[in-house]
PDB file of C-alpha atoms in Angstrom:
ATOM      1  CA  MET A   1      -4.599   8.134 -18.815  1.00 53.00           C
ATOM      2  CA  SER A   2      -2.117  10.961 -18.350  1.00 49.00           C
ATOM      3  CA  VAL A   3       1.614  11.226 -18.833  1.00 47.00           C
ATOM      4  CA  SER A   4       4.065  13.783 -17.548  1.00 43.00           C
ATOM      5  CA  PRO A   5       4.755  16.731 -19.875  1.00 37.00           C
ATOM      6  CA  HIS A   6       8.542  16.166 -19.728  1.00 38.00           C
ATOM      7  CA  ALA A   7      10.764  13.290 -20.841  1.00 43.00           C
ATOM      8  CA  ASP A   8       9.863  10.992 -17.954  1.00 57.00           C
ATOM      9  CA  GLY A   9       6.341  10.844 -19.396  1.00 75.00           C
ATOM     10  CA  LEU A  10       7.614   8.013 -21.561  1.00 89.00           C
ATOM     11  CA  TRP A  11       8.116   6.032 -18.364  1.00 95.00           C
ATOM     12  CA  CYS A  12       5.489   7.266 -15.899  1.00 95.00           C
ATOM     13  CA  ARG A  13       1.816   6.515 -16.578  1.00 95.00           C
ATOM     14  CA  ARG A  14      -1.136   7.668 -14.499  1.00 95.00           C
ATOM     15  CA  PHE A  15      -4.424   5.912 -15.234  1.00 95.00           C
ATOM     16  CA  GLN A  16      -6.262   7.665 -12.403  1.00 92.00           C
ATOM     17  CA  PRO A  17      -4.529  10.999 -11.673  1.00 83.00           C
ATOM     18  CA  ALA A  18      -4.563  11.980  -8.005  1.00 88.00           C
ATOM     19  CA  SER A  19      -2.720  15.284  -7.868  1.00 83.00           C
ATOM     20  CA  ASP A  20      -3.674  16.011  -4.243  1.00 88.00           C
ATOM     21  CA  ALA A  21      -2.675  12.589  -2.874  1.00 93.00           C
ATOM     22  CA  ALA A  22      -0.244  12.562   0.031  1.00 91.00           C
ATOM     23  CA  HIS A  23       1.579   9.443  -1.181  1.00 94.00           C
ATOM     24  CA  ARG A  24       2.826   8.033  -4.455  1.00 96.00           C
ATOM     25  CA  LEU A  25       3.014   4.343  -5.381  1.00 97.00           C
ATOM     26  CA  ILE A  26       5.487   3.402  -8.133  1.00 98.00           C
ATOM     27  CA  CYS A  27       4.519   0.106  -9.816  1.00 98.00           C
ATOM     28  CA  PHE A  28       7.115  -2.007 -11.630  1.00 98.00           C
ATOM     29  CA  PRO A  29       5.797  -4.530 -14.208  1.00 96.00           C
ATOM     30  CA  HIS A  30       6.784  -8.184 -14.572  1.00 94.00           C
ATOM     31  CA  ALA A  31       8.683  -9.688 -17.513  1.00 91.00           C
ATOM     32  CA  GLY A  32       6.725  -8.985 -20.684  1.00 87.00           C
ATOM     33  CA  GLY A  33       4.329  -6.815 -18.692  1.00 89.00           C
ATOM     34  CA  SER A  34       3.334  -3.208 -19.253  1.00 92.00           C
ATOM     35  CA  ALA A  35       2.055  -0.242 -17.277  1.00 95.00           C
ATOM     36  CA  SER A  36      -1.561  -1.139 -18.038  1.00 93.00           C
ATOM     37  CA  TYR A  37      -1.321  -4.192 -15.768  1.00 93.00           C
ATOM     38  CA  TYR A  38      -1.692  -1.756 -12.854  1.00 96.00           C
ATOM     39  CA  VAL A  39      -4.836   0.017 -14.058  1.00 96.00           C
ATOM     40  CA  PRO A  40      -6.983  -1.714 -11.371  1.00 95.00           C
ATOM     41  CA  VAL A  41      -4.528  -0.627  -8.674  1.00 97.00           C
ATOM     42  CA  ALA A  42      -4.725   2.993  -9.806  1.00 97.00           C
ATOM     43  CA  HIS A  43      -8.533   2.965  -9.729  1.00 96.00           C
ATOM     44  CA  ALA A  44      -8.649   1.220  -6.356  1.00 96.00           C
ATOM     45  CA  LEU A  45      -6.247   3.553  -4.530  1.00 96.00           C
ATOM     46  CA  ALA A  46      -7.222   6.925  -6.023  1.00 93.00           C
ATOM     47  CA  PRO A  47      -7.660   9.655  -4.921  1.00 93.00           C
ATOM     48  CA  HIS A  48      -5.680   8.927  -1.737  1.00 93.00           C
ATOM     49  CA  VAL A  49      -2.609   7.551  -3.519  1.00 96.00           C
ATOM     50  CA  ASP A  50      -0.994   8.796  -6.727  1.00 96.00           C
ATOM     51  CA  VAL A  51      -0.324   5.539  -8.590  1.00 97.00           C
ATOM     52  CA  VAL A  52       2.432   5.724 -11.209  1.00 96.00           C
ATOM     53  CA  ALA A  53       2.874   2.639 -13.389  1.00 97.00           C
ATOM     54  CA  LEU A  54       6.143   2.339 -15.267  1.00 97.00           C
ATOM     55  CA  GLN A  55       6.221   1.661 -18.988  1.00 97.00           C
ATOM     56  CA  TYR A  56       9.431  -0.036 -20.089  1.00 96.00           C
ATOM     57  CA  PRO A  57      10.686   0.378 -23.678  1.00 95.00           C
ATOM     58  CA  GLY A  58       9.772  -2.242 -26.257  1.00 92.00           C
ATOM     59  CA  ARG A  59       6.068  -2.695 -25.478  1.00 88.00           C
ATOM     60  CA  GLN A  60       2.721  -1.149 -26.350  1.00 88.00           C
ATOM     61  CA  ASP A  61       3.231   2.489 -27.389  1.00 91.00           C
ATOM     62  CA  ARG A  62       7.002   2.132 -26.812  1.00 93.00           C
ATOM     63  CA  ARG A  63       7.331  -1.046 -28.872  1.00 88.00           C
ATOM     64  CA  ARG A  64       9.525   0.610 -31.523  1.00 89.00           C
ATOM     65  CA  GLU A  65      12.103   1.709 -28.951  1.00 94.00           C
ATOM     66  CA  PRO A  66      15.187  -0.422 -28.286  1.00 93.00           C
ATOM     67  CA  LEU A  67      14.697  -2.997 -25.554  1.00 93.00           C
ATOM     68  CA  ILE A  68      16.699  -2.825 -22.334  1.00 96.00           C
ATOM     69  CA  ASP A  69      17.770  -6.363 -21.494  1.00 95.00           C
ATOM     70  CA  ASP A  70      19.872  -5.597 -18.420  1.00 97.00           C
ATOM     71  CA  ILE A  71      18.400  -4.994 -14.946  1.00 97.00           C
ATOM     72  CA  GLY A  72      21.083  -2.491 -13.954  1.00 97.00           C
ATOM     73  CA  THR A  73      20.644  -0.383 -17.076  1.00 97.00           C
ATOM     74  CA  LEU A  74      16.859  -0.485 -16.734  1.00 98.00           C
ATOM     75  CA  ALA A  75      17.150   0.612 -13.090  1.00 98.00           C
ATOM     76  CA  ASP A  76      19.421   3.487 -14.117  1.00 97.00           C
ATOM     77  CA  ARG A  77      16.853   4.714 -16.629  1.00 96.00           C
ATOM     78  CA  VAL A  78      13.925   4.401 -14.221  1.00 97.00           C
ATOM     79  CA  HIS A  79      15.889   6.193 -11.503  1.00 96.00           C
ATOM     80  CA  GLU A  80      16.598   9.022 -13.917  1.00 94.00           C
ATOM     81  CA  ALA A  81      12.923   9.241 -14.909  1.00 94.00           C
ATOM     82  CA  LEU A  82      11.716   9.341 -11.310  1.00 93.00           C
ATOM     83  CA  ARG A  83      13.964  12.300 -10.600  1.00 86.00           C
ATOM     84  CA  GLY A  84      11.461  14.329 -12.604  1.00 79.00           C
ATOM     85  CA  GLU A  85       8.725  13.588 -10.071  1.00 82.00           C
ATOM     86  CA  ASP A  86       8.164  15.833  -7.070  1.00 77.00           C
ATOM     87  CA  GLU A  87       9.340  14.872  -3.583  1.00 80.00           C
ATOM     88  CA  ARG A  88       6.085  13.258  -2.477  1.00 88.00           C
ATOM     89  CA  PRO A  89       6.631  10.200  -0.194  1.00 92.00           C
ATOM     90  CA  LEU A  90       7.205   7.126  -2.343  1.00 95.00           C
ATOM     91  CA  THR A  91       6.382   3.443  -2.038  1.00 97.00           C
ATOM     92  CA  PHE A  92       7.605   0.836  -4.534  1.00 98.00           C
ATOM     93  CA  PHE A  93       5.693  -2.267  -5.647  1.00 98.00           C
ATOM     94  CA  GLY A  94       7.250  -4.687  -8.109  1.00 98.00           C
ATOM     95  CA  HIS A  95       6.084  -8.085  -9.277  1.00 97.00           C
ATOM     96  CA  SER A  96       8.509 -10.765 -10.506  1.00 95.00           C
ATOM     97  CA  MET A  97      11.135  -8.976 -12.649  1.00 96.00           C
ATOM     98  CA  GLY A  98       9.643  -5.737 -11.364  1.00 98.00           C
ATOM     99  CA  ALA A  99      10.713  -6.649  -7.824  1.00 98.00           C
ATOM    100  CA  LEU A 100      14.368  -6.747  -8.895  1.00 98.00           C
ATOM    101  CA  VAL A 101      14.090  -3.455 -10.780  1.00 98.00           C
ATOM    102  CA  ALA A 102      12.393  -1.826  -7.782  1.00 98.00           C
ATOM    103  CA  PHE A 103      15.161  -3.070  -5.472  1.00 98.00           C
ATOM    104  CA  GLU A 104      17.880  -1.732  -7.777  1.00 98.00           C
ATOM    105  CA  VAL A 105      16.143   1.638  -8.165  1.00 98.00           C
ATOM    106  CA  ALA A 106      15.861   1.861  -4.362  1.00 97.00           C
ATOM    107  CA  ARG A 107      19.628   1.238  -4.155  1.00 97.00           C
ATOM    108  CA  ARG A 108      20.200   4.112  -6.563  1.00 96.00           C
ATOM    109  CA  PHE A 109      18.027   6.455  -4.505  1.00 95.00           C
ATOM    110  CA  GLU A 110      20.165   5.678  -1.467  1.00 94.00           C
ATOM    111  CA  ARG A 111      23.379   6.056  -3.464  1.00 93.00           C
ATOM    112  CA  ASP A 112      22.570   9.592  -4.634  1.00 89.00           C
ATOM    113  CA  GLY A 113      21.335  10.680  -1.201  1.00 82.00           C
ATOM    114  CA  ARG A 114      17.737  11.275  -2.212  1.00 80.00           C
ATOM    115  CA  THR A 115      14.954  10.124   0.097  1.00 80.00           C
ATOM    116  CA  GLY A 116      14.035   6.627  -0.996  1.00 87.00           C
ATOM    117  CA  PRO A 117      10.747   4.753  -0.740  1.00 95.00           C
ATOM    118  CA  LEU A 118       8.998   4.339   2.597  1.00 96.00           C
ATOM    119  CA  ARG A 119       8.660   0.629   1.872  1.00 98.00           C
ATOM    120  CA  LEU A 120       9.576  -1.806  -0.860  1.00 98.00           C
ATOM    121  CA  PHE A 121       6.913  -4.386  -1.774  1.00 98.00           C
ATOM    122  CA  VAL A 122       8.488  -7.272  -3.684  1.00 98.00           C
ATOM    123  CA  SER A 123       6.064  -9.794  -5.122  1.00 98.00           C
ATOM    124  CA  GLY A 124       6.566 -13.183  -6.746  1.00 96.00           C
ATOM    125  CA  ARG A 125      10.350 -12.995  -6.823  1.00 97.00           C
ATOM    126  CA  ARG A 126      13.050 -14.769  -4.872  1.00 96.00           C
ATOM    127  CA  ALA A 127      15.604 -12.677  -2.992  1.00 97.00           C
ATOM    128  CA  PRO A 128      18.214 -10.994  -5.228  1.00 96.00           C
ATOM    129  CA  SER A 129      21.007 -13.294  -4.054  1.00 93.00           C
ATOM    130  CA  ARG A 130      18.967 -16.499  -4.569  1.00 92.00           C
ATOM    131  CA  HIS A 131      20.101 -17.521  -8.033  1.00 87.00           C
ATOM    132  CA  ARG A 132      18.734 -20.312 -10.227  1.00 82.00           C
ATOM    133  CA  GLU A 133      20.267 -21.378 -13.514  1.00 81.00           C
ATOM    134  CA  GLU A 134      17.565 -20.543 -16.058  1.00 80.00           C
ATOM    135  CA  SER A 135      17.725 -20.048 -19.820  1.00 68.00           C
ATOM    136  CA  VAL A 136      14.242 -19.245 -21.080  1.00 75.00           C
ATOM    137  CA  HIS A 137      15.683 -16.366 -23.122  1.00 70.00           C
ATOM    138  CA  LEU A 138      17.739 -18.880 -25.141  1.00 71.00           C
ATOM    139  CA  ARG A 139      14.726 -20.978 -26.167  1.00 75.00           C
ATOM    140  CA  ASP A 140      13.068 -20.740 -29.552  1.00 80.00           C
ATOM    141  CA  ASP A 141       9.833 -18.750 -29.891  1.00 77.00           C
ATOM    142  CA  ASP A 142       7.637 -21.737 -29.052  1.00 78.00           C
ATOM    143  CA  GLY A 143       9.689 -22.370 -25.939  1.00 78.00           C
ATOM    144  CA  VAL A 144       9.287 -18.819 -24.667  1.00 77.00           C
ATOM    145  CA  ILE A 145       5.552 -18.924 -25.380  1.00 78.00           C
ATOM    146  CA  ALA A 146       5.246 -22.230 -23.518  1.00 78.00           C
ATOM    147  CA  GLU A 147       6.903 -20.659 -20.467  1.00 79.00           C
ATOM    148  CA  VAL A 148       4.505 -17.704 -20.499  1.00 77.00           C
ATOM    149  CA  LYS A 149       1.480 -19.969 -20.804  1.00 75.00           C
ATOM    150  CA  ALA A 150       2.716 -22.159 -17.928  1.00 74.00           C
ATOM    151  CA  LEU A 151       2.836 -19.168 -15.590  1.00 69.00           C
ATOM    152  CA  SER A 152      -0.803 -18.222 -16.325  1.00 63.00           C
ATOM    153  CA  GLY A 153      -0.189 -14.516 -15.979  1.00 53.00           C
ATOM    154  CA  THR A 154      -1.063 -13.365 -19.483  1.00 51.00           C
ATOM    155  CA  ASP A 155      -4.544 -12.369 -20.621  1.00 50.00           C
ATOM    156  CA  ASP A 156      -6.321 -15.421 -22.084  1.00 50.00           C
ATOM    157  CA  ARG A 157      -7.315 -13.360 -25.137  1.00 51.00           C
ATOM    158  CA  LEU A 158      -3.650 -12.711 -25.870  1.00 50.00           C
ATOM    159  CA  LEU A 159      -2.661 -16.337 -25.297  1.00 51.00           C
ATOM    160  CA  GLY A 160      -5.264 -17.373 -27.839  1.00 53.00           C
ATOM    161  CA  ASP A 161      -3.992 -14.943 -30.484  1.00 60.00           C
ATOM    162  CA  ASP A 162      -0.746 -16.341 -31.831  1.00 66.00           C
ATOM    163  CA  GLU A 163      -0.036 -13.267 -33.971  1.00 68.00           C
ATOM    164  CA  LEU A 164      -0.340 -10.862 -31.046  1.00 70.00           C
ATOM    165  CA  LEU A 165       1.635 -13.168 -28.788  1.00 72.00           C
ATOM    166  CA  ARG A 166       4.512 -13.240 -31.249  1.00 70.00           C
ATOM    167  CA  MET A 167       4.450  -9.436 -31.422  1.00 76.00           C
ATOM    168  CA  ILE A 168       5.407  -9.234 -27.750  1.00 80.00           C
ATOM    169  CA  LEU A 169       8.049 -11.965 -28.019  1.00 85.00           C
ATOM    170  CA  PRO A 170      10.997  -9.541 -28.363  1.00 87.00           C
ATOM    171  CA  ALA A 171      10.025  -7.799 -25.100  1.00 88.00           C
ATOM    172  CA  LEU A 172       9.489 -11.128 -23.372  1.00 88.00           C
ATOM    173  CA  ARG A 173      12.816 -12.509 -24.500  1.00 90.00           C
ATOM    174  CA  GLY A 174      14.640  -9.316 -23.549  1.00 92.00           C
ATOM    175  CA  ASP A 175      13.060  -9.278 -20.100  1.00 93.00           C
ATOM    176  CA  TYR A 176      13.904 -12.930 -19.499  1.00 90.00           C
ATOM    177  CA  ARG A 177      17.482 -12.212 -20.537  1.00 93.00           C
ATOM    178  CA  ALA A 178      17.614  -9.321 -18.057  1.00 96.00           C
ATOM    179  CA  VAL A 179      16.309 -11.453 -15.197  1.00 95.00           C
ATOM    180  CA  GLU A 180      18.322 -14.566 -15.968  1.00 93.00           C
ATOM    181  CA  THR A 181      21.638 -12.738 -16.288  1.00 94.00           C
ATOM    182  CA  TYR A 182      21.110 -10.603 -13.150  1.00 96.00           C
ATOM    183  CA  ARG A 183      23.512 -11.236 -10.278  1.00 94.00           C
ATOM    184  CA  CYS A 184      23.488  -9.714  -6.804  1.00 93.00           C
ATOM    185  CA  PRO A 185      25.950 -10.520  -3.993  1.00 86.00           C
ATOM    186  CA  PRO A 186      24.416 -11.741  -0.696  1.00 83.00           C
ATOM    187  CA  GLY A 187      25.653  -8.724   1.273  1.00 90.00           C
ATOM    188  CA  VAL A 188      23.882  -6.031  -0.761  1.00 96.00           C
ATOM    189  CA  THR A 189      21.217  -4.283   1.332  1.00 97.00           C
ATOM    190  CA  VAL A 190      18.964  -1.247   1.437  1.00 97.00           C
ATOM    191  CA  ASP A 191      17.999   0.613   4.581  1.00 97.00           C
ATOM    192  CA  ILE A 192      14.348   0.423   3.602  1.00 97.00           C
ATOM    193  CA  PRO A 193      11.570  -1.765   5.074  1.00 98.00           C
ATOM    194  CA  VAL A 194      10.716  -4.679   2.798  1.00 98.00           C
ATOM    195  CA  THR A 195       7.509  -6.672   2.451  1.00 98.00           C
ATOM    196  CA  ALA A 196       7.807  -9.832   0.363  1.00 98.00           C
ATOM    197  CA  LEU A 197       4.626 -11.323  -1.098  1.00 98.00           C
ATOM    198  CA  VAL A 198       4.493 -14.810  -2.584  1.00 98.00           C
ATOM    199  CA  GLY A 199       2.061 -17.472  -3.726  1.00 97.00           C
ATOM    200  CA  ASP A 200       2.335 -20.727  -1.782  1.00 96.00           C
ATOM    201  CA  SER A 201       2.621 -22.767  -5.003  1.00 95.00           C
ATOM    202  CA  ASP A 202       4.785 -20.399  -7.056  1.00 94.00           C
ATOM    203  CA  ALA A 203       7.068 -22.487  -9.276  1.00 90.00           C
ATOM    204  CA  LYS A 204       9.407 -19.512  -9.668  1.00 91.00           C
ATOM    205  CA  THR A 205       9.760 -18.575  -6.007  1.00 95.00           C
ATOM    206  CA  THR A 206       9.576 -20.800  -2.937  1.00 97.00           C
ATOM    207  CA  ILE A 207       8.551 -19.386   0.416  1.00 97.00           C
ATOM    208  CA  ASP A 208      12.136 -19.786   1.668  1.00 97.00           C
ATOM    209  CA  GLU A 209      13.468 -17.921  -1.359  1.00 97.00           C
ATOM    210  CA  ALA A 210      11.015 -15.088  -0.717  1.00 98.00           C
ATOM    211  CA  ARG A 211      11.892 -15.034   2.982  1.00 98.00           C
ATOM    212  CA  ASP A 212      15.530 -14.407   2.092  1.00 97.00           C
ATOM    213  CA  TRP A 213      14.630 -10.861   1.072  1.00 98.00           C
ATOM    214  CA  GLU A 214      15.144 -10.208   4.785  1.00 97.00           C
ATOM    215  CA  ARG A 215      18.889 -10.537   4.151  1.00 96.00           C
ATOM    216  CA  HIS A 216      18.751  -7.545   1.797  1.00 97.00           C
ATOM    217  CA  THR A 217      17.376  -4.954   4.187  1.00 98.00           C
ATOM    218  CA  THR A 218      18.750  -3.386   7.353  1.00 97.00           C
ATOM    219  CA  ALA A 219      15.231  -2.199   8.239  1.00 97.00           C
ATOM    220  CA  ASP A 220      12.181  -4.267   9.157  1.00 97.00           C
ATOM    221  CA  PHE A 221      10.922  -7.175   7.071  1.00 98.00           C
ATOM    222  CA  ASP A 222       7.511  -8.748   6.555  1.00 97.00           C
ATOM    223  CA  LEU A 223       6.485 -11.843   4.593  1.00 98.00           C
ATOM    224  CA  ARG A 224       2.959 -12.311   3.242  1.00 98.00           C
ATOM    225  CA  ILE A 225       1.938 -15.673   1.797  1.00 98.00           C
ATOM    226  CA  PHE A 226      -1.127 -16.126  -0.416  1.00 98.00           C
ATOM    227  CA  PRO A 227      -2.797 -19.139  -2.017  1.00 97.00           C
ATOM    228  CA  GLY A 228      -1.769 -19.464  -5.651  1.00 94.00           C
ATOM    229  CA  GLY A 229       1.085 -19.630  -8.107  1.00 93.00           C
ATOM    230  CA  HIS A 230       3.355 -17.084  -9.716  1.00 92.00           C
ATOM    231  CA  PHE A 231       0.473 -14.780 -10.589  1.00 92.00           C
ATOM    232  CA  TYR A 232      -1.406 -15.338  -7.326  1.00 94.00           C
ATOM    233  CA  LEU A 233      -2.178 -11.599  -7.290  1.00 93.00           C
ATOM    234  CA  ASN A 234      -4.571 -11.932 -10.240  1.00 91.00           C
ATOM    235  CA  ASP A 235      -6.943 -13.942  -8.050  1.00 92.00           C
ATOM    236  CA  ARG A 236      -5.962 -12.282  -4.768  1.00 95.00           C
ATOM    237  CA  ALA A 237      -6.062  -8.674  -5.937  1.00 95.00           C
ATOM    238  CA  ALA A 238      -8.332  -7.613  -3.079  1.00 96.00           C
ATOM    239  CA  ASP A 239      -5.947  -9.115  -0.515  1.00 97.00           C
ATOM    240  CA  VAL A 240      -2.910  -7.435  -2.059  1.00 97.00           C
ATOM    241  CA  LEU A 241      -4.742  -4.102  -2.212  1.00 97.00           C
ATOM    242  CA  SER A 242      -5.612  -4.558   1.452  1.00 97.00           C
ATOM    243  CA  VAL A 243      -1.902  -4.904   2.287  1.00 97.00           C
ATOM    244  CA  LEU A 244      -1.144  -1.707   0.384  1.00 97.00           C
ATOM    245  CA  THR A 245      -4.072   0.155   1.928  1.00 96.00           C
ATOM    246  CA  GLU A 246      -2.887  -0.904   5.389  1.00 96.00           C
ATOM    247  CA  HIS A 247       0.562   0.487   4.603  1.00 97.00           C
ATOM    248  CA  PHE A 248      -0.722   3.866   3.428  1.00 96.00           C
ATOM    249  CA  ALA A 249      -3.233   4.161   6.274  1.00 93.00           C
ATOM    250  CA  ALA A 250      -0.480   3.660   8.840  1.00 89.00           C
ATOM    251  CA  ARG A 251       1.424   6.570   7.318  1.00 79.00           C
ATOM    252  CA  SER A 252      -1.571   8.871   7.247  1.00 66.00           C
ATOM    253  CA  VAL A 253      -2.041   8.921  11.021  1.00 45.00           C
ATOM    254  CA  PRO A 254      -0.940  12.282  12.454  1.00 45.00           C
ATOM    255  CA  ASP A 255       2.149  12.241  14.692  1.00 42.00           C
ATOM    256  CA  GLY A 256       1.350  11.589  18.324  1.00 39.00           C
ATOM    257  CA  VAL A 257      -1.954   9.848  17.635  1.00 34.00           C
TER     258      VAL A 257
END
């Protein structure tokens, strides 16, 4: 794994460096997730795509840093970190909480006039304006753990190790607080193409809630539905990678061809 030599190296992780790649994919982790979740993506897309996985504070090697439990503040920090990257064409992919962070970072790119991502892939998350009253972050430790286990997105080895699981509880609780207190008005949009991906039995996001991402873009919109629940992409990794590969291939065709 490599990190950048400047301050944004705390945030930007490369598990398969691809310095000559024409495109860069920025990957945004889910609640409680870390950069390492995207190791398989980095290996699958290199050397044609430079895959950068974000590492939020409060987990793994950043576990002693203060948590950021607000989506807007987290997006501000990520936006600042990505300014240290070169101007290579970007694509964003975020799963669950990561989809909201990716959307907010894209908004900040547009706000400061910098070229934003070519496309925003939002996975396993309802549209920003589709709010549900949820309070997982207010539960006791056992309640938060029960929620994580129900979603089946955490490594079975971790779920079976109560001590390790409780070590990541602060990050989990902070992330749930960030997601559950996030609010976005219906009229907020980006001028960036959006592809929403969702599992057909996701308890956290219905197909209609995923389809409403179309209301948050003034560019084109695409909806991809896969068999599975909230972490459908664990079992459908090859299909999701195919969607990403299709996207990058379309942008590698020379003009006029």
